[in-house]
mmCIF file of C-alpha atoms in Angstrom:
data_model
loop_
_atom_site.group_PDB
_atom_site.id
_atom_site.type_symbol
_atom_site.label_atom_id
_atom_site.label_comp_id
_atom_site.label_asym_id
_atom_site.label_seq_id
_atom_site.Cartn_x
_atom_site.Cartn_y
_atom_site.Cartn_z
ATOM 1 C CA MET E 314 0.000 0.000 0.000
ATOM 2 C CA SER E 315 1.444 3.337 -1.064
ATOM 3 C CA LEU E 316 -1.201 5.311 0.853
ATOM 4 C CA VAL E 317 -1.130 5.484 4.636
ATOM 5 C CA LEU E 318 -4.718 6.810 4.830
ATOM 6 C CA ASP E 319 -7.078 4.103 6.101
ATOM 7 C CA PRO E 320 -8.964 2.395 3.204
ATOM 8 C CA ALA E 321 -12.319 3.195 4.848
ATOM 9 C CA ALA E 322 -11.368 6.878 4.828
ATOM 10 C CA GLN E 323 -10.271 6.611 1.174
ATOM 11 C CA ASP E 324 -13.712 5.232 0.349
ATOM 12 C CA LEU E 325 -15.550 7.834 2.426
ATOM 13 C CA LEU E 326 -13.744 10.798 0.891
ATOM 14 C CA PHE E 327 -13.040 9.706 -2.695
ATOM 15 C CA ARG E 328 -13.649 6.163 -3.926
ATOM 16 C CA GLU E 329 -17.270 5.654 -2.845
ATOM 17 C CA ALA E 330 -18.224 9.322 -2.358
ATOM 18 C CA ARG E 331 -20.403 10.594 -5.164
ATOM 19 C CA THR E 332 -22.031 13.833 -6.279
ATOM 20 C CA ALA E 333 -25.660 13.590 -5.076
ATOM 21 C CA ASN E 334 -28.550 14.720 -7.249
ATOM 22 C CA THR E 335 -31.363 13.879 -4.787
ATOM 23 C CA PHE E 336 -31.419 14.158 -0.996
ATOM 24 C CA SER E 337 -33.290 12.727 1.986
ATOM 25 C CA ASP E 338 -35.256 14.989 4.352
ATOM 26 C CA GLU E 339 -32.678 14.636 7.147
ATOM 27 C CA PRO E 340 -31.498 18.136 8.159
ATOM 28 C CA VAL E 341 -27.862 19.234 8.102
ATOM 29 C CA THR E 342 -27.219 20.670 11.548
ATOM 30 C CA GLU E 343 -25.281 23.758 12.529
ATOM 31 C CA GLU E 344 -22.968 21.454 14.510
ATOM 32 C CA GLN E 345 -22.146 19.491 11.362
ATOM 33 C CA VAL E 346 -21.282 22.629 9.392
ATOM 34 C CA GLN E 347 -19.158 23.922 12.258
ATOM 35 C CA ALA E 348 -17.323 20.582 12.436
ATOM 36 C CA ILE E 349 -16.702 20.659 8.689
ATOM 37 C CA TYR E 350 -15.308 24.187 8.855
ATOM 38 C CA ASP E 351 -13.251 23.416 11.945
ATOM 39 C CA LEU E 352 -11.546 20.636 9.951
ATOM 40 C CA VAL E 353 -11.054 22.191 6.532
ATOM 41 C CA LYS E 354 -10.015 25.639 7.739
ATOM 42 C CA TYR E 355 -6.549 24.102 8.214
ATOM 43 C CA GLY E 356 -6.079 23.419 4.503
ATOM 44 C CA PRO E 357 -3.191 25.477 3.107
ATOM 45 C CA THR E 358 -3.541 28.670 1.041
ATOM 46 C CA ALA E 359 -0.932 31.154 -0.184
ATOM 47 C CA PHE E 360 0.139 33.366 2.730
ATOM 48 C CA ASN E 361 -2.722 31.664 4.621
ATOM 49 C CA GLN E 362 -4.952 34.193 2.868
ATOM 50 C CA SER E 363 -8.041 31.974 3.348
ATOM 51 C CA PRO E 364 -10.266 33.902 0.907
ATOM 52 C CA LEU E 365 -13.193 31.429 0.904
ATOM 53 C CA ARG E 366 -16.445 32.822 2.266
ATOM 54 C CA VAL E 367 -19.602 30.745 2.570
ATOM 55 C CA VAL E 368 -23.248 31.794 2.674
ATOM 56 C CA LEU E 369 -25.498 29.082 4.132
ATOM 57 C CA VAL E 370 -28.971 29.342 2.645
ATOM 58 C CA ARG E 371 -31.235 28.181 5.480
ATOM 59 C CA SER E 372 -34.405 30.305 5.391
ATOM 60 C CA ALA E 373 -37.307 29.546 3.052
ATOM 61 C CA GLU E 374 -37.222 33.164 1.935
ATOM 62 C CA ALA E 375 -33.570 32.959 0.883
ATOM 63 C CA ARG E 376 -34.117 29.627 -0.848
ATOM 64 C CA GLU E 377 -36.917 31.171 -2.885
ATOM 65 C CA ARG E 378 -34.568 33.905 -4.029
ATOM 66 C CA LEU E 379 -31.852 31.427 -4.965
ATOM 67 C CA VAL E 380 -33.716 28.724 -6.897
ATOM 68 C CA PRO E 381 -34.700 30.896 -9.910
ATOM 69 C CA LEU E 382 -31.039 31.934 -10.260
ATOM 70 C CA MET E 383 -29.982 28.319 -10.786
ATOM 71 C CA SER E 384 -29.742 26.744 -14.253
ATOM 72 C CA GLU E 385 -32.930 24.888 -15.097
ATOM 73 C CA GLY E 386 -31.382 21.476 -14.530
ATOM 74 C CA ASN E 387 -30.179 22.523 -11.059
ATOM 75 C CA GLN E 388 -33.402 24.097 -9.758
ATOM 76 C CA ALA E 389 -35.217 21.006 -8.448
ATOM 77 C CA LYS E 390 -32.264 19.698 -6.446
ATOM 78 C CA THR E 391 -31.424 23.120 -5.065
ATOM 79 C CA ALA E 392 -35.095 23.527 -4.034
ATOM 80 C CA THR E 393 -35.082 20.261 -2.067
ATOM 81 C CA ALA E 394 -31.552 19.811 -0.662
ATOM 82 C CA PRO E 395 -31.466 20.015 3.155
ATOM 83 C CA LEU E 396 -28.801 22.714 2.982
ATOM 84 C CA VAL E 397 -27.430 24.885 0.192
ATOM 85 C CA ALA E 398 -24.102 26.705 0.494
ATOM 86 C CA ILE E 399 -22.889 29.534 -1.746
ATOM 87 C CA LEU E 400 -19.079 29.477 -1.953
ATOM 88 C CA ALA E 401 -17.451 32.793 -2.813
ATOM 89 C CA ALA E 402 -14.003 34.380 -3.076
ATOM 90 C CA ASP E 403 -13.366 37.493 -0.975
ATOM 91 C CA ASN E 404 -11.444 39.875 -3.234
ATOM 92 C CA GLU E 405 -10.659 42.077 -0.245
ATOM 93 C CA PHE E 406 -9.051 39.252 1.772
ATOM 94 C CA HIS E 407 -5.929 41.351 2.173
ATOM 95 C CA GLU E 408 -7.610 43.308 4.984
ATOM 96 C CA GLU E 409 -7.321 40.168 7.168
ATOM 97 C CA LEU E 410 -3.797 39.252 6.012
ATOM 98 C CA PRO E 411 -1.832 40.880 8.874
ATOM 99 C CA GLN E 412 -3.968 38.827 11.285
ATOM 100 C CA LEU E 413 -3.802 35.629 9.190
ATOM 101 C CA PHE E 414 -0.095 35.745 8.317
ATOM 102 C CA PRO E 415 1.670 37.381 11.244
ATOM 103 C CA ALA E 416 5.051 36.008 10.072
ATOM 104 C CA PHE E 417 5.062 38.571 7.219
ATOM 105 C CA PRO E 418 2.433 41.258 7.748
ATOM 106 C CA GLN E 419 3.994 43.282 4.925
ATOM 107 C CA ALA E 420 2.522 40.783 2.435
ATOM 108 C CA LYS E 421 -0.667 42.846 2.342
ATOM 109 C CA ASP E 422 1.078 45.809 0.740
ATOM 110 C CA ALA E 423 3.938 43.983 -0.972
ATOM 111 C CA PHE E 424 1.767 41.626 -3.047
ATOM 112 C CA PHE E 425 -1.874 42.584 -2.767
ATOM 113 C CA SER E 426 -2.159 46.366 -3.024
ATOM 114 C CA GLU E 427 -3.749 46.059 -6.502
ATOM 115 C CA ARG E 428 -7.243 44.654 -6.981
ATOM 116 C CA PRO E 429 -6.427 42.500 -10.086
ATOM 117 C CA ALA E 430 -3.687 40.696 -8.138
ATOM 118 C CA ARG E 431 -6.128 40.126 -5.283
ATOM 119 C CA GLU E 432 -8.854 38.804 -7.580
ATOM 120 C CA GLN E 433 -6.454 36.364 -9.210
ATOM 121 C CA ALA E 434 -5.156 35.105 -5.850
ATOM 122 C CA ALA E 435 -8.636 34.974 -4.309
ATOM 123 C CA SER E 436 -10.173 32.938 -7.137
ATOM 124 C CA LEU E 437 -7.331 30.394 -7.105
ATOM 125 C CA ASN E 438 -7.057 30.019 -3.340
ATOM 126 C CA ALA E 439 -10.815 30.027 -2.683
ATOM 127 C CA ALA E 440 -11.242 27.286 -5.307
ATOM 128 C CA LEU E 441 -8.511 25.315 -3.540
ATOM 129 C CA GLN E 442 -10.474 25.758 -0.313
ATOM 130 C CA ALA E 443 -13.658 24.682 -2.119
ATOM 131 C CA GLY E 444 -11.869 21.398 -2.791
ATOM 132 C CA TYR E 445 -11.100 21.035 0.922
ATOM 133 C CA PHE E 446 -14.711 21.968 1.751
ATOM 134 C CA ILE E 447 -16.126 19.211 -0.468
ATOM 135 C CA VAL E 448 -13.772 16.726 1.202
ATOM 136 C CA GLY E 449 -14.993 18.051 4.573
ATOM 137 C CA VAL E 450 -18.668 17.576 3.681
ATOM 138 C CA ARG E 451 -17.862 13.955 2.928
ATOM 139 C CA ALA E 452 -15.870 13.658 6.164
ATOM 140 C CA ALA E 453 -19.157 14.474 7.940
ATOM 141 C CA GLY E 454 -20.821 11.518 6.230
ATOM 142 C CA LEU E 455 -22.788 13.823 3.965
ATOM 143 C CA ALA E 456 -23.017 14.036 0.191
ATOM 144 C CA ALA E 457 -22.088 17.191 -1.714
ATOM 145 C CA GLY E 458 -23.648 18.295 -4.975
ATOM 146 C CA PRO E 459 -21.402 21.080 -6.305
ATOM 147 C CA MET E 460 -22.804 23.152 -9.163
ATOM 148 C CA THR E 461 -21.408 25.903 -11.380
ATOM 149 C CA GLY E 462 -24.589 26.280 -13.420
ATOM 150 C CA PHE E 463 -26.196 29.456 -12.078
ATOM 151 C CA ASP E 464 -26.578 33.165 -12.821
ATOM 152 C CA ALA E 465 -23.360 34.413 -11.224
ATOM 153 C CA ALA E 466 -24.231 38.108 -11.511
ATOM 154 C CA GLY E 467 -27.660 37.458 -10.019
ATOM 155 C CA VAL E 468 -26.273 35.423 -7.107
ATOM 156 C CA GLN E 469 -23.668 38.089 -6.440
ATOM 157 C CA LYS E 470 -26.361 40.787 -6.409
ATOM 158 C CA GLU E 471 -28.837 38.860 -4.253
ATOM 159 C CA PHE E 472 -26.494 37.246 -1.730
ATOM 160 C CA LEU E 473 -23.055 38.899 -1.897
ATOM 161 C CA ASP E 474 -21.587 42.274 -2.807
ATOM 162 C CA GLY E 475 -19.148 43.718 -5.315
ATOM 163 C CA ASP E 476 -16.160 42.429 -3.341
ATOM 164 C CA HIS E 477 -17.245 38.775 -3.333
ATOM 165 C CA THR E 478 -17.240 36.572 -6.448
ATOM 166 C CA PRO E 479 -19.425 33.448 -6.351
ATOM 167 C CA LEU E 480 -17.479 30.315 -7.337
ATOM 168 C CA MET E 481 -19.921 27.460 -6.906
ATOM 169 C CA ILE E 482 -23.063 26.445 -5.061
ATOM 170 C CA ILE E 483 -23.154 23.159 -3.175
ATOM 171 C CA ASN E 484 -26.205 21.131 -2.181
ATOM 172 C CA ILE E 485 -25.498 19.229 1.028
ATOM 173 C CA GLY E 486 -27.342 16.376 2.723
ATOM 174 C CA LYS E 487 -27.842 12.633 2.953
ATOM 175 C CA PRO E 488 -28.449 11.134 -0.483
ATOM 176 C CA GLY E 489 -32.048 10.366 -1.449
ATOM 177 C CA GLU E 490 -33.496 7.850 -3.920
ATOM 178 C CA ASN E 491 -31.629 7.418 -7.204
ATOM 179 C CA ALA E 492 -29.104 9.978 -6.011
ATOM 180 C CA TRP E 493 -26.283 8.994 -8.330
ATOM 181 C CA TYR E 494 -25.601 8.978 -12.011
ATOM 182 C CA PRO E 495 -23.273 6.167 -13.145
ATOM 183 C CA ARG E 496 -19.641 6.983 -12.299
ATOM 184 C CA SER E 497 -18.017 8.634 -15.311
ATOM 185 C CA PRO E 498 -14.576 7.464 -16.441
ATOM 186 C CA ARG E 499 -11.442 9.289 -15.290
ATOM 187 C CA LEU E 500 -8.312 10.135 -17.216
ATOM 188 C CA SER E 501 -5.573 7.550 -16.865
ATOM 189 C CA PHE E 502 -2.380 8.439 -15.012
ATOM 190 C CA ASP E 503 -0.535 8.843 -18.305
ATOM 191 C CA GLU E 504 -3.225 11.105 -19.743
ATOM 192 C CA ALA E 505 -3.092 13.500 -16.773
ATOM 193 C CA ILE E 506 0.527 13.274 -15.635
ATOM 194 C CA THR E 507 3.810 13.584 -17.506
ATOM 195 C CA THR E 508 7.376 13.336 -16.221
ATOM 196 C CA VAL E 509 10.345 15.424 -17.284
ATOM 197 C CA MET Y 1430 -18.714 13.859 17.082
ATOM 198 C CA SER Y 1431 -20.225 15.534 14.025
ATOM 199 C CA LEU Y 1432 -17.604 14.063 11.696
ATOM 200 C CA VAL Y 1433 -17.640 10.392 10.762
ATOM 201 C CA LEU Y 1434 -14.067 10.489 9.414
ATOM 202 C CA ASP Y 1435 -11.684 8.734 11.804
ATOM 203 C CA PRO Y 1436 -9.798 11.246 14.028
ATOM 204 C CA ALA Y 1437 -6.445 9.831 12.898
ATOM 205 C CA ALA Y 1438 -7.420 10.566 9.306
ATOM 206 C CA GLN Y 1439 -8.535 14.076 10.287
ATOM 207 C CA ASP Y 1440 -5.088 14.644 11.791
ATOM 208 C CA LEU Y 1441 -3.253 13.134 8.813
ATOM 209 C CA LEU Y 1442 -5.097 15.222 6.223
ATOM 210 C CA PHE Y 1443 -5.812 18.510 8.005
ATOM 211 C CA ARG Y 1444 -5.186 19.009 11.723
ATOM 212 C CA GLU Y 1445 -1.567 17.889 11.971
ATOM 213 C CA ALA Y 1446 -0.643 18.142 8.294
ATOM 214 C CA ARG Y 1447 1.506 21.182 7.561
ATOM 215 C CA THR Y 1448 3.107 22.899 4.612
ATOM 216 C CA ALA Y 1449 6.735 21.713 4.587
ATOM 217 C CA ASN Y 1450 9.600 24.080 3.903
ATOM 218 C CA THR Y 1451 12.421 21.535 4.207
ATOM 219 C CA PHE Y 1452 12.516 17.883 3.177
ATOM 220 C CA SER Y 1453 14.412 14.687 3.983
ATOM 221 C CA ASP Y 1454 16.373 12.833 1.276
ATOM 222 C CA GLU Y 1455 13.844 9.990 1.094
ATOM 223 C CA PRO Y 1456 12.632 9.692 -2.524
ATOM 224 C CA VAL Y 1457 8.987 9.936 -3.564
ATOM 225 C CA THR Y 1458 8.367 6.827 -5.643
ATOM 226 C CA GLU Y 1459 6.405 6.466 -8.863
ATOM 227 C CA GLU Y 1460 4.111 4.053 -6.991
ATOM 228 C CA GLN Y 1461 3.288 6.751 -4.436
ATOM 229 C CA VAL Y 1462 2.388 9.291 -7.112
ATOM 230 C CA GLN Y 1463 0.271 6.713 -8.929
ATOM 231 C CA ALA Y 1464 -1.540 5.868 -5.685
ATOM 232 C CA ILE Y 1465 -2.188 9.559 -5.006
ATOM 233 C CA TYR Y 1466 -3.603 10.083 -8.483
ATOM 234 C CA ASP Y 1467 -5.634 6.878 -8.337
ATOM 235 C CA LEU Y 1468 -7.327 8.264 -5.196
ATOM 236 C CA VAL Y 1469 -7.855 11.921 -6.042
ATOM 237 C CA LYS Y 1470 -8.924 11.416 -9.647
ATOM 238 C CA TYR Y 1471 -12.370 10.617 -8.214
ATOM 239 C CA GLY Y 1472 -12.838 14.129 -6.798
ATOM 240 C CA PRO Y 1473 -15.763 15.868 -8.524
ATOM 241 C CA THR Y 1474 -15.453 18.528 -11.249
ATOM 242 C CA ALA Y 1475 -18.103 20.197 -13.422
ATOM 243 C CA PHE Y 1476 -19.171 17.761 -16.166
ATOM 244 C CA ASN Y 1477 -16.288 15.602 -14.883
ATOM 245 C CA GLN Y 1478 -14.101 17.850 -17.021
ATOM 246 C CA SER Y 1479 -10.982 16.968 -14.985
ATOM 247 C CA PRO Y 1480 -8.781 19.760 -16.389
ATOM 248 C CA LEU Y 1481 -5.835 19.293 -13.995
ATOM 249 C CA ARG Y 1482 -2.593 18.257 -15.641
ATOM 250 C CA VAL Y 1483 0.595 17.575 -13.698
ATOM 251 C CA VAL Y 1484 4.227 17.712 -14.771
ATOM 252 C CA LEU Y 1485 6.513 15.763 -12.422
ATOM 253 C CA VAL Y 1486 9.972 17.310 -12.404
ATOM 254 C CA ARG Y 1487 12.249 14.312 -11.847
ATOM 255 C CA SER Y 1488 15.396 14.844 -13.929
ATOM 256 C CA ALA Y 1489 18.291 17.016 -12.744
ATOM 257 C CA GLU Y 1490 18.171 18.822 -16.072
ATOM 258 C CA ALA Y 1491 14.509 19.792 -15.648
ATOM 259 C CA ARG Y 1492 15.073 20.829 -12.032
ATOM 260 C CA GLU Y 1493 17.860 23.146 -13.171
ATOM 261 C CA ARG Y 1494 15.481 24.800 -15.600
ATOM 262 C CA LEU Y 1495 12.762 25.196 -12.958
ATOM 263 C CA VAL Y 1496 14.638 26.568 -9.942
ATOM 264 C CA PRO Y 1497 15.591 29.951 -11.480
ATOM 265 C CA LEU Y 1498 11.915 30.488 -12.395
ATOM 266 C CA MET Y 1499 10.883 30.275 -8.733
ATOM 267 C CA SER Y 1500 10.645 33.349 -6.506
ATOM 268 C CA GLU Y 1501 13.825 33.848 -4.551
ATOM 269 C CA GLY Y 1502 12.295 32.593 -1.302
ATOM 270 C CA ASN Y 1503 11.128 29.383 -2.995
ATOM 271 C CA GLN Y 1504 14.340 28.469 -4.832
ATOM 272 C CA ALA Y 1505 16.191 26.584 -2.073
ATOM 273 C CA LYS Y 1506 13.275 24.323 -1.162
ATOM 274 C CA THR Y 1507 12.419 23.645 -4.806
ATOM 275 C CA ALA Y 1508 16.077 22.774 -5.421
ATOM 276 C CA THR Y 1509 16.111 20.192 -2.611
ATOM 277 C CA ALA Y 1510 12.594 18.680 -2.416
ATOM 278 C CA PRO Y 1511 12.550 14.971 -3.380
ATOM 279 C CA LEU Y 1512 9.861 15.647 -5.989
ATOM 280 C CA VAL Y 1513 8.453 18.809 -7.536
ATOM 281 C CA ALA Y 1514 5.111 18.844 -9.365
ATOM 282 C CA ILE Y 1515 3.852 21.593 -11.677
ATOM 283 C CA LEU Y 1516 0.041 21.744 -11.568
ATOM 284 C CA ALA Y 1517 -1.628 23.238 -14.617
ATOM 285 C CA ALA Y 1518 -5.081 23.767 -16.096
ATOM 286 C CA ASP Y 1519 -5.726 22.331 -19.558
ATOM 287 C CA ASN Y 1520 -7.686 25.004 -21.418
ATOM 288 C CA GLU Y 1521 -8.477 22.504 -24.179
ATOM 289 C CA PHE Y 1522 -10.038 19.966 -21.790
ATOM 290 C CA HIS Y 1523 -13.180 19.948 -23.926
ATOM 291 C CA GLU Y 1524 -11.499 17.608 -26.409
ATOM 292 C CA GLU Y 1525 -11.738 14.850 -23.774
ATOM 293 C CA LEU Y 1526 -15.265 15.752 -22.601
ATOM 294 C CA PRO Y 1527 -17.214 13.262 -24.744
ATOM 295 C CA GLN Y 1528 -15.049 10.506 -23.237
ATOM 296 C CA LEU Y 1529 -15.204 11.927 -19.687
ATOM 297 C CA PHE Y 1530 -18.918 12.769 -19.595
ATOM 298 C CA PRO Y 1531 -20.677 10.200 -21.772
ATOM 299 C CA ALA Y 1532 -24.056 11.062 -20.185
ATOM 300 C CA PHE Y 1533 -24.121 14.371 -22.111
ATOM 301 C CA PRO Y 1534 -21.498 14.398 -24.864
ATOM 302 C CA GLN Y 1535 -23.111 17.549 -26.279
ATOM 303 C CA ALA Y 1536 -21.629 19.524 -23.346
ATOM 304 C CA LYS Y 1537 -18.459 20.027 -25.369
ATOM 305 C CA ASP Y 1538 -20.235 22.181 -27.945
ATOM 306 C CA ALA Y 1539 -23.097 23.478 -25.780
ATOM 307 C CA PHE Y 1540 -20.928 25.048 -23.086
ATOM 308 C CA PHE Y 1541 -17.284 25.003 -24.109
ATOM 309 C CA SER Y 1542 -17.032 25.999 -27.761
ATOM 310 C CA GLU Y 1543 -15.453 29.361 -26.799
ATOM 311 C CA ARG Y 1544 -11.961 29.592 -25.349
ATOM 312 C CA PRO Y 1545 -12.772 32.194 -22.621
ATOM 313 C CA ALA Y 1546 -15.490 29.902 -21.202
ATOM 314 C CA ARG Y 1547 -13.031 27.010 -21.235
ATOM 315 C CA GLU Y 1548 -10.306 29.034 -19.507
ATOM 316 C CA GLN Y 1549 -12.695 30.116 -16.764
ATOM 317 C CA ALA Y 1550 -13.955 26.571 -16.195
ATOM 318 C CA ALA Y 1551 -10.464 25.062 -16.395
ATOM 319 C CA SER Y 1552 -8.926 27.440 -13.862
ATOM 320 C CA LEU Y 1553 -11.742 26.874 -11.335
ATOM 321 C CA ASN Y 1554 -11.981 23.121 -11.712
ATOM 322 C CA ALA Y 1555 -8.232 22.507 -11.895
ATOM 323 C CA ALA Y 1556 -7.797 24.533 -8.690
ATOM 324 C CA LEU Y 1557 -10.490 22.382 -7.078
ATOM 325 C CA GLN Y 1558 -8.516 19.333 -8.170
ATOM 326 C CA ALA Y 1559 -5.336 20.915 -6.790
ATOM 327 C CA GLY Y 1560 -7.108 20.910 -3.410
ATOM 328 C CA TYR Y 1561 -7.839 17.183 -3.784
ATOM 329 C CA PHE Y 1562 -4.228 16.605 -4.897
ATOM 330 C CA ILE Y 1563 -2.804 18.246 -1.772
ATOM 331 C CA VAL Y 1564 -5.118 16.090 0.356
ATOM 332 C CA GLY Y 1565 -3.903 13.069 -1.616
ATOM 333 C CA VAL Y 1566 -0.222 13.871 -1.005
ATOM 334 C CA ARG Y 1567 -1.009 13.887 2.702
ATOM 335 C CA ALA Y 1568 -2.976 10.637 2.361
ATOM 336 C CA ALA Y 1569 0.305 9.087 1.184
ATOM 337 C CA GLY Y 1570 2.001 10.186 4.409
ATOM 338 C CA LEU Y 1571 3.929 12.894 2.585
ATOM 339 C CA ALA Y 1572 4.134 16.620 3.138
ATOM 340 C CA ALA Y 1573 3.168 19.094 0.425
ATOM 341 C CA GLY Y 1574 4.702 22.522 -0.034
ATOM 342 C CA PRO Y 1575 2.416 24.358 -2.472
ATOM 343 C CA MET Y 1576 3.769 27.597 -3.963
ATOM 344 C CA THR Y 1577 2.332 30.288 -6.209
ATOM 345 C CA GLY Y 1578 5.488 32.402 -6.185
ATOM 346 C CA PHE Y 1579 7.081 31.719 -9.572
ATOM 347 C CA ASP Y 1580 7.424 33.197 -13.066
ATOM 348 C CA ALA Y 1581 4.202 31.851 -14.576
ATOM 349 C CA ALA Y 1582 5.029 32.870 -18.147
ATOM 350 C CA GLY Y 1583 8.484 31.332 -17.813
ATOM 351 C CA VAL Y 1584 7.136 28.052 -16.408
ATOM 352 C CA GLN Y 1585 4.529 27.893 -19.152
ATOM 353 C CA LYS Y 1586 7.189 28.430 -21.817
ATOM 354 C CA GLU Y 1587 9.703 25.964 -20.364
ATOM 355 C CA PHE Y 1588 7.387 23.134 -19.271
ATOM 356 C CA LEU Y 1589 3.930 23.587 -20.822
ATOM 357 C CA ASP Y 1590 2.427 25.135 -23.943
ATOM 358 C CA GLY Y 1591 -0.049 27.880 -24.845
ATOM 359 C CA ASP Y 1592 -3.004 25.654 -23.959
ATOM 360 C CA HIS Y 1593 -1.876 24.935 -20.384
ATOM 361 C CA THR Y 1594 -1.882 27.547 -17.591
ATOM 362 C CA PRO Y 1595 0.327 26.851 -14.576
ATOM 363 C CA LEU Y 1596 -1.607 27.171 -11.275
ATOM 364 C CA MET Y 1597 0.876 26.218 -8.605
ATOM 365 C CA ILE Y 1598 4.028 24.236 -8.000
ATOM 366 C CA ILE Y 1599 4.170 21.727 -5.157
ATOM 367 C CA ASN Y 1600 7.237 20.385 -3.392
ATOM 368 C CA ILE Y 1601 6.581 16.850 -2.147
ATOM 369 C CA GLY Y 1602 8.444 14.643 0.304
ATOM 370 C CA LYS Y 1603 8.995 13.668 3.913
ATOM 371 C CA PRO Y 1604 9.588 16.743 6.074
ATOM 372 C CA GLY Y 1605 13.182 17.581 6.997
ATOM 373 C CA GLU Y 1606 14.624 19.509 9.935
ATOM 374 C CA ASN Y 1607 12.741 22.629 11.020
ATOM 375 C CA ALA Y 1608 10.201 21.948 8.289
ATOM 376 C CA TRP Y 1609 7.361 23.991 9.744
ATOM 377 C CA TYR Y 1610 6.657 27.609 10.497
ATOM 378 C CA PRO Y 1611 4.352 28.142 13.487
ATOM 379 C CA ARG Y 1612 0.716 27.428 12.558
ATOM 380 C CA SER Y 1613 -0.933 30.695 11.525
ATOM 381 C CA PRO Y 1614 -4.381 31.554 12.917
ATOM 382 C CA ARG Y 1615 -7.512 30.748 10.928
ATOM 383 C CA LEU Y 1616 -10.660 32.794 10.494
ATOM 384 C CA SER Y 1617 -13.376 31.915 12.985
ATOM 385 C CA PHE Y 1618 -16.561 30.241 11.767
ATOM 386 C CA ASP Y 1619 -18.434 33.532 12.026
ATOM 387 C CA GLU Y 1620 -15.764 35.415 10.083
ATOM 388 C CA ALA Y 1621 -15.913 32.992 7.147
ATOM 389 C CA ILE Y 1622 -19.520 31.791 7.174
ATOM 390 C CA THR Y 1623 -22.821 33.669 7.261
ATOM 391 C CA THR Y 1624 -26.367 32.309 7.275
ATOM 392 C CA VAL Y 1625 -29.370 33.741 5.451
#
């Protein structure tokens, strides 16, 4: 075995975990979301900039605002998932940098004084954190249904502000009936990885 | 416990795992990299587009070309890490889509006929996969040292082509002496997550 991670954990996080398209009625609790965040917040980002921000859509009123902004094929599952999370990149993350990276508080001005540099860093590092977040949802025994099919400008206007760029929206819950499509094939090692 | 993932696995992947800045001499084997890929390839991406491509820098000749392209503070660790991986987004991933997403082979033309749409999707989804990859390195009992401080145009010219955008470069190996900086603070739940 080349991996030291327990095989049951490999299955839970990657091999048997699947993107869910239907969900049971079982709620996702605040404690579960806090446990997920308390785990995945440790995932690394550049200068520990941690630009991921999450909006949990819990009220019926907020859900009603969100569903019409989803692509048609995503509306039914977003309407019925126990919890929906909007993942966004904070393009003004540099304001927290002196607190988040005390080893080099000058990083804020040295690298991130210009908005385009911040947007580029925020989109990359928040997407990296989105990967950790999906792993964390699975670590809680829940299924994630990440989606990029939505009206990004509309979601930004309704739920965020001009400093936060929505990256993806994730349905979260226990899988329901017929939750999975067949597993699609993956690229082989040699198709994805080259050696020089 | 709100997480079902074994606490030892939580520690291995997130709580005790750290970004390494020095490495031991122990090599990273081809079998380890194959096991990492064989695990993390299952992480979800939009339409299973799987745009992450990895260049493993194994030869002394390639390492000599890479080190001067790193930011000054990253050169010494990139020169000495047992393995260095260049992670890139394939902006022409749509060519593989009919194979990767047989449920809807029309996605290639319906959503990704234009290069800007492909670049946006590739950078988001490859960064998501970079998050899975870092988790996978840790699942192999190895430390990752991800870096975004390098000459991106130079790395693209030396190791990739116009269709592949470098996202980050990761040093991989067993940690060496004084491998860690002190753990930086993380945002609290309420700083990163809001509920509506």
